[in-house]
Amino acid sequence: MIYHPEIYSIKDQRMKPFIDPDEIWNLINHSKGDKKRVREIIQASLDKKRLSLEETAILINAENPDLIEEIKEGARTLKEKVYGERIVLFAPLYVGDLCTNNCQYCGFRSENKEMKRITLSRDELITETMALIDQGHKRLILVYGEHPKYSAEFIADTVKIVYGVKHNNGEIRRVNINAAPFDIQGFRTIKDSGIGTFQIFQETYHEPTYAKVHLGGVKRNYDWRLTALDRAQEAGIDDVGIGALFGLYDWRFEVLGLVRHVNHFEAVYKVGPHTISFPRVQNALKLNISKDYLVKDDEFVRLVSILRLAVPYTGMILTAREPRHIRDQVLRFGVSQIDGGTNLELGGYSKAKKDTQDLTMEQFQINDNRSLNEIMDELIKTGYIPSFCTACYRLGRTGEHFMEFSVPGFIKRFCSPNALLTLAEYLEDYAPQDTKEKGYKLIDKKISELSENQNVERLREKVKMVKDGKRDLYF
Ligand code: SAM
Ligand code: SF4
């Protein structure tokens, strides 16, 4: 059943499929705009208006190189003016790679007999968490294959184990999840363990392509996956992350699918997803997909800019799948979260770092192998404020991304000071001396820029308290 606002009441749209391929193709084929129209649409986004599907399609169809530049410039301005310079850092922690599905792009798929199958024991999970705390991490995303062993209770237990690890001055303060879809009861069980965001990527919104690449297991069911985060919402998880795996089908279709997904959430649950992810397919053990839809670098940069403008309230995540030069570039177009020091090998964080990846032990290849500190150092040098802040989530201020964007002064009052406090903690506990010096210069500069802000004196006091050994201070 397809969602059409005029036909179905909002209540009826709950947990119902909402993608109409004809609607999407119609928009791609017929929504064209001249220069003036494209500029109006960019301006609407800068005026903090969510773009419609049609407006997004017009941006997608803008082929003139100058207009593409204007779209990118618009995304850059939106990012700078609205979100400021903070970049939130996290790391993925793979808990288990058993999988009963047969996704043709994924190394973990059931038919890959060469894949080493590992599920971290309680002790291994603790050891990995300690290794991540030792890097300086405060936010993790736990990742699991889809397997009866990884029940909702199992996932909830692993979340509690991670939260329970206290190590030197550190601990993990926010655990997000990327796992298979559950029923409502399952999502409730996981919610009760205190998770942050539950991420599930649709992979492709195009149903025939979905059928082609998902050849076995529960994941074959397109609708079960499409409505997964509706069930999460019904279970009380209002903090969800969506995504599409770019390279399986036409990127234009996937961008409109993602925007349609956001619309669905806003219409039905009055809150959009917290984050959007836009992974590109990377090499993996026996990767088995057509090359027809692989997304080129310039298309990738374009689609990220369009997404930024289309859904200005939604956080955007860029991972170490992308090489450094693409990460540097795309960061400017509105990405709000990146991973650092990433290692996909199960149990890999607590082992000596290897120079090459072994694809029989990892889901796919990553292309940015920098350590967390290398990334922190680079961000600081470029003038970004790396942030490990988890304050909103812990104070129950959910929808924080929306507040950042829509509540005047929210970033200055809360986000920037909290980012600086978590940066100071990092500098004290984990940074080498030269990063520490650069970091404190950045903190001083940013505090002076906040000088009209009421929290400045309290912020200076709190930074001093961090230097004196206090931890976990926030506004
Ligand atoms: N098994 C769960 C699932 O499929 O939903 C958890 C997620 S999976 C371990 C994490 C995500 O990695 C998938 O949703 C997919 O988008 C992405 N992924 C899988 N294979 C990939 C590849 N070869 N390159 C890039 N991303 C990939
Ligand atoms: Fe399993 Fe997820 Fe990989 Fe599919 S993407 S094979 S479900 S781990």
Coordinates of C-alpha atoms in Angstrom, one line a residue, residues 17-343:
P17 CA 5.1 1.0 3.2
F18 CA 5.4 4.6 1.8
I19 CA 7.5 4.4 -1.3
D20 CA 5.8 4.8 -4.6
P21 CA 8.3 4.2 -7.4
D22 CA 6.1 5.9 -10.0
E23 CA 5.9 9.0 -7.9
I24 CA 9.7 9.1 -7.6
W25 CA 10.3 8.4 -11.3
N26 CA 7.7 11.0 -12.3
L27 CA 9.5 13.6 -10.1
I28 CA 12.9 12.6 -11.6
N29 CA 11.6 12.8 -15.2
H30 CA 9.5 15.9 -14.9
S31 CA 10.8 18.2 -12.2
K32 CA 13.0 20.7 -13.9
G33 CA 13.7 24.3 -12.9
D34 CA 15.6 27.2 -14.5
K35 CA 18.4 29.0 -12.7
K36 CA 16.0 31.3 -10.9
R37 CA 14.0 28.3 -9.6
V38 CA 17.1 26.5 -8.4
R39 CA 18.3 29.6 -6.6
E40 CA 14.9 30.1 -4.9
I41 CA 15.0 26.5 -3.7
I42 CA 18.6 27.0 -2.3
Q43 CA 17.4 30.1 -0.6
A44 CA 14.3 28.3 0.9
S45 CA 16.6 25.9 2.5
L46 CA 18.9 28.6 3.9
D47 CA 15.7 30.1 5.3
K48 CA 15.3 26.9 7.2
K49 CA 12.5 25.4 5.2
R50 CA 12.4 21.7 4.5
L51 CA 12.3 21.1 0.8
S52 CA 9.5 19.1 -0.8
L53 CA 10.2 16.0 -2.9
E54 CA 9.6 18.1 -6.1
E55 CA 12.1 20.8 -5.0
T56 CA 14.7 18.1 -4.2
A57 CA 14.1 16.6 -7.6
I58 CA 14.7 20.0 -9.2
L59 CA 18.1 20.2 -7.5
I60 CA 18.9 16.6 -8.6
N61 CA 18.1 17.6 -12.2
A62 CA 20.3 20.7 -12.2
E63 CA 23.1 19.6 -14.5
N64 CA 24.7 23.0 -15.3
P65 CA 28.2 23.0 -13.7
D66 CA 27.6 26.6 -12.4
L67 CA 24.3 25.6 -10.8
I68 CA 25.9 22.5 -9.3
E69 CA 28.5 24.8 -7.7
E70 CA 25.8 27.0 -6.3
I71 CA 24.1 24.0 -4.8
K72 CA 27.3 23.0 -3.1
E73 CA 27.9 26.5 -2.0
G74 CA 24.4 26.6 -0.6
A75 CA 25.1 23.4 1.4
R76 CA 28.4 24.9 2.6
T77 CA 26.7 28.1 3.8
L78 CA 23.9 26.2 5.5
K79 CA 26.4 24.1 7.3
E80 CA 28.5 27.1 8.4
K81 CA 25.7 29.5 9.3
V82 CA 23.4 27.0 11.0
Y83 CA 25.5 24.3 12.5
G84 CA 28.8 26.0 13.1
E85 CA 32.0 24.1 13.1
R86 CA 31.3 21.2 15.4
I87 CA 32.0 17.6 14.2
V88 CA 30.8 14.8 16.5
L89 CA 33.1 11.8 16.7
F90 CA 32.3 8.1 17.2
A91 CA 33.6 4.6 16.5
P92 CA 31.9 1.5 15.3
L93 CA 32.3 -1.6 17.4
Y94 CA 31.4 -4.9 15.7
V95 CA 30.0 -7.3 18.2
G96 CA 29.3 -10.3 16.0
D97 CA 29.4 -11.3 12.3
L98 CA 27.1 -14.3 12.3
C99 CA 24.5 -13.7 9.6
T100 CA 21.6 -15.7 8.1
N101 CA 21.0 -13.2 5.3
N102 CA 22.6 -13.2 1.9
C103 CA 23.2 -9.6 0.9
Q104 CA 25.3 -9.7 -2.2
Y105 CA 27.3 -6.6 -1.2
C106 CA 28.3 -7.8 2.2
G107 CA 31.3 -9.9 3.4
F108 CA 29.3 -11.3 6.3
R109 CA 26.6 -12.9 4.1
S110 CA 25.7 -16.5 4.9
E111 CA 27.1 -18.0 1.6
N112 CA 30.6 -16.6 2.4
K113 CA 32.1 -19.7 4.0
E114 CA 35.6 -18.2 4.1
M115 CA 34.4 -15.5 6.5
K116 CA 35.7 -16.0 10.1
R117 CA 32.7 -16.1 12.3
I118 CA 33.2 -14.4 15.6
T119 CA 30.9 -13.2 18.4
L120 CA 32.7 -11.3 21.1
S121 CA 32.4 -12.8 24.5
R122 CA 31.6 -10.6 27.5
D123 CA 35.3 -10.3 28.3
E124 CA 36.3 -9.5 24.7
L125 CA 33.6 -6.8 24.5
I126 CA 34.9 -5.3 27.7
T127 CA 38.5 -5.4 26.3
E128 CA 37.4 -3.8 23.0
T129 CA 35.5 -1.1 24.9
M130 CA 38.5 -0.3 27.0
A131 CA 40.7 0.0 23.9
L132 CA 38.2 2.5 22.4
I133 CA 38.1 4.4 25.7
D134 CA 41.9 4.5 25.6
Q135 CA 41.7 6.2 22.2
G136 CA 39.4 8.9 23.7
H137 CA 36.0 7.7 22.5
K138 CA 32.8 8.5 24.3
R139 CA 30.3 7.4 21.7
L140 CA 30.1 4.0 20.0
I141 CA 27.8 2.4 17.5
L142 CA 27.5 -1.4 18.1
V143 CA 27.1 -3.4 14.9
Y144 CA 25.7 -6.9 14.5
G145 CA 24.9 -9.4 11.7
E146 CA 21.3 -10.7 11.6
H147 CA 21.2 -14.0 13.4
P148 CA 18.9 -15.8 16.0
K149 CA 21.9 -15.5 18.5
Y150 CA 21.6 -11.7 18.3
S151 CA 18.2 -11.5 19.9
A152 CA 16.9 -8.3 21.4
E153 CA 17.9 -9.6 24.9
F154 CA 21.5 -10.3 23.6
I155 CA 21.8 -6.8 22.1
A156 CA 20.4 -5.2 25.3
D157 CA 23.0 -7.2 27.4
T158 CA 25.9 -6.1 25.2
V159 CA 24.7 -2.4 25.5
K160 CA 24.7 -2.8 29.3
I161 CA 28.1 -4.4 29.3
V162 CA 29.6 -1.5 27.3
Y163 CA 28.0 1.2 29.5
G164 CA 29.3 -0.7 32.6
V165 CA 33.0 -0.3 31.6
K166 CA 34.8 2.4 33.6
H167 CA 38.4 2.7 32.6
N168 CA 40.9 5.3 33.9
N169 CA 39.1 8.7 33.5
G170 CA 36.8 7.4 30.7
E171 CA 33.6 5.6 29.9
I172 CA 31.3 5.3 26.9
R173 CA 28.4 7.7 27.4
R174 CA 26.3 7.0 24.4
V175 CA 25.8 3.6 22.7
N176 CA 24.0 3.6 19.3
I177 CA 23.0 0.5 17.5
N178 CA 23.1 -0.8 13.9
A179 CA 21.4 -4.1 13.8
A180 CA 18.6 -6.0 12.1
P181 CA 15.0 -4.9 12.4
F182 CA 12.9 -6.2 15.4
D183 CA 9.3 -6.4 16.3
I184 CA 7.9 -3.8 18.6
Q185 CA 8.5 -5.9 21.7
G186 CA 12.1 -6.5 20.7
F187 CA 12.7 -2.8 20.1
R188 CA 11.3 -2.1 23.6
T189 CA 13.7 -4.5 25.2
I190 CA 16.6 -2.8 23.4
K191 CA 15.3 0.7 24.2
D192 CA 15.3 -0.2 27.9
S193 CA 19.0 -0.8 27.9
G194 CA 19.5 2.9 27.3
I195 CA 20.5 3.2 23.7
G196 CA 20.9 6.4 21.7
T197 CA 20.1 6.1 18.0
F198 CA 18.8 2.9 16.4
Q199 CA 20.1 2.8 12.8
I200 CA 18.7 0.7 10.0
F201 CA 19.6 1.3 6.4
Q202 CA 17.1 0.4 3.7
E203 CA 20.0 -0.2 1.4
T204 CA 17.9 0.5 -1.6
Y205 CA 14.4 2.0 -1.8
H206 CA 14.0 0.4 -5.3
E207 CA 12.1 -2.8 -4.6
P208 CA 13.2 -4.8 -7.7
T209 CA 16.8 -4.0 -7.0
Y210 CA 16.3 -4.9 -3.4
A211 CA 15.0 -8.3 -4.5
K212 CA 18.1 -8.8 -6.7
V213 CA 20.7 -8.1 -4.0
H214 CA 19.0 -9.7 -1.0
L215 CA 19.0 -13.4 -1.9
G216 CA 18.3 -15.1 1.5
G217 CA 17.1 -14.7 5.0
V218 CA 14.7 -12.4 6.7
K219 CA 16.2 -9.4 5.0
R220 CA 14.6 -10.4 1.7
N221 CA 11.4 -8.9 3.0
Y222 CA 11.5 -5.3 1.7
D223 CA 8.4 -4.1 3.6
W224 CA 9.6 -5.6 6.9
R225 CA 12.7 -3.5 6.6
L226 CA 11.0 -0.4 5.3
T227 CA 8.7 -0.2 8.2
A228 CA 11.3 -1.3 10.8
L229 CA 11.9 2.2 12.3
D230 CA 8.2 2.7 12.5
R231 CA 8.1 -0.2 14.8
A232 CA 11.0 1.3 16.7
Q233 CA 9.0 4.5 17.1
E234 CA 6.0 2.5 18.3
A235 CA 8.3 1.0 20.9
G236 CA 9.3 4.4 22.1
I237 CA 12.6 4.8 20.2
D238 CA 12.1 8.2 18.8
D239 CA 15.8 8.6 17.9
V240 CA 16.4 6.7 14.7
G241 CA 18.8 6.8 11.8
I242 CA 18.0 5.9 8.2
G243 CA 20.4 5.3 5.3
A244 CA 20.8 4.0 1.7
L245 CA 23.7 2.0 0.4
F246 CA 24.7 4.1 -2.7
G247 CA 25.8 2.0 -5.7
L248 CA 23.0 -0.5 -5.7
Y249 CA 20.6 1.6 -7.8
D250 CA 20.3 5.1 -9.4
W251 CA 21.5 7.6 -6.8
R252 CA 18.7 10.0 -7.8
F253 CA 16.1 7.5 -6.8
E254 CA 17.8 6.8 -3.5
V255 CA 18.1 10.4 -2.6
L256 CA 14.3 10.9 -3.2
G257 CA 13.7 7.6 -1.3
L258 CA 15.6 9.0 1.7
V259 CA 13.7 12.3 1.6
R260 CA 10.4 10.4 1.3
H261 CA 11.4 8.4 4.4
V262 CA 12.0 11.7 6.3
N263 CA 8.6 13.0 5.1
H264 CA 6.9 9.8 6.3
F265 CA 8.4 10.2 9.8
E266 CA 7.6 13.9 10.1
A267 CA 4.0 13.2 8.9
V268 CA 3.3 10.3 11.2
Y269 CA 5.5 10.7 14.2
K270 CA 6.0 14.5 14.2
V271 CA 9.7 14.0 14.3
G272 CA 12.2 13.3 11.5
P273 CA 15.0 10.8 11.8
H274 CA 17.9 11.9 13.9
T275 CA 20.5 11.0 11.2
I276 CA 20.9 10.0 7.6
S277 CA 23.8 7.8 6.4
F278 CA 24.8 7.6 2.8
P279 CA 27.5 4.8 2.6
R280 CA 28.9 4.0 -0.9
V281 CA 29.5 0.3 -1.6
Q282 CA 33.1 -0.7 -0.9
N283 CA 35.0 -3.8 -1.8
A284 CA 34.1 -6.8 0.4
L285 CA 34.7 -10.6 0.4
K286 CA 33.2 -11.8 -2.9
L287 CA 31.4 -8.6 -3.6
N288 CA 28.8 -9.5 -6.1
I289 CA 26.9 -6.5 -7.4
S290 CA 26.5 -4.9 -10.8
K291 CA 28.8 -2.0 -11.5
D292 CA 26.0 -0.1 -13.4
Y293 CA 25.1 2.2 -10.5
L294 CA 28.4 2.8 -8.7
V295 CA 28.4 6.5 -7.7
K296 CA 31.3 8.6 -8.9
D297 CA 33.1 11.0 -6.6
D298 CA 31.6 14.1 -8.2
E299 CA 28.1 12.6 -8.0
F300 CA 28.7 11.7 -4.4
V301 CA 29.7 15.2 -3.4
R302 CA 26.6 16.5 -5.3
L303 CA 24.2 14.1 -3.6
V304 CA 25.5 14.9 -0.1
S305 CA 25.0 18.7 -0.8
I306 CA 21.5 18.1 -2.1
L307 CA 20.6 16.0 1.0
R308 CA 22.0 18.7 3.2
L309 CA 19.7 21.3 1.6
A310 CA 16.7 19.0 1.4
V311 CA 16.6 17.9 5.1
P312 CA 18.3 20.7 7.0
Y313 CA 17.1 19.4 10.4
T314 CA 18.7 15.9 10.0
G315 CA 22.2 15.0 11.2
M316 CA 24.4 13.5 8.5
I317 CA 27.0 10.7 9.1
L318 CA 30.1 10.1 6.9
T319 CA 32.2 7.1 7.7
A320 CA 35.7 5.8 7.1
R321 CA 34.4 3.9 4.0
E322 CA 35.4 7.1 2.2
P323 CA 39.0 8.1 1.6
R324 CA 40.5 11.1 3.4
H325 CA 40.3 13.5 0.5
I326 CA 36.5 12.8 0.0
R327 CA 35.9 13.1 3.8
D328 CA 37.7 16.4 3.9
Q329 CA 35.7 17.7 1.0
V330 CA 32.3 16.4 2.1
L331 CA 32.7 17.5 5.7
R332 CA 32.2 21.1 4.5
F333 CA 28.8 20.3 2.9
G334 CA 27.0 19.6 6.1
V335 CA 28.2 16.4 7.6
S336 CA 27.8 16.4 11.4
Q337 CA 29.3 13.1 12.5
I338 CA 32.3 11.1 11.5
D339 CA 34.1 8.0 12.9
G340 CA 37.7 8.0 13.8
G341 CA 40.3 5.3 14.5
T342 CA 38.0 2.9 12.9
N343 CA 38.8 -0.8 12.8

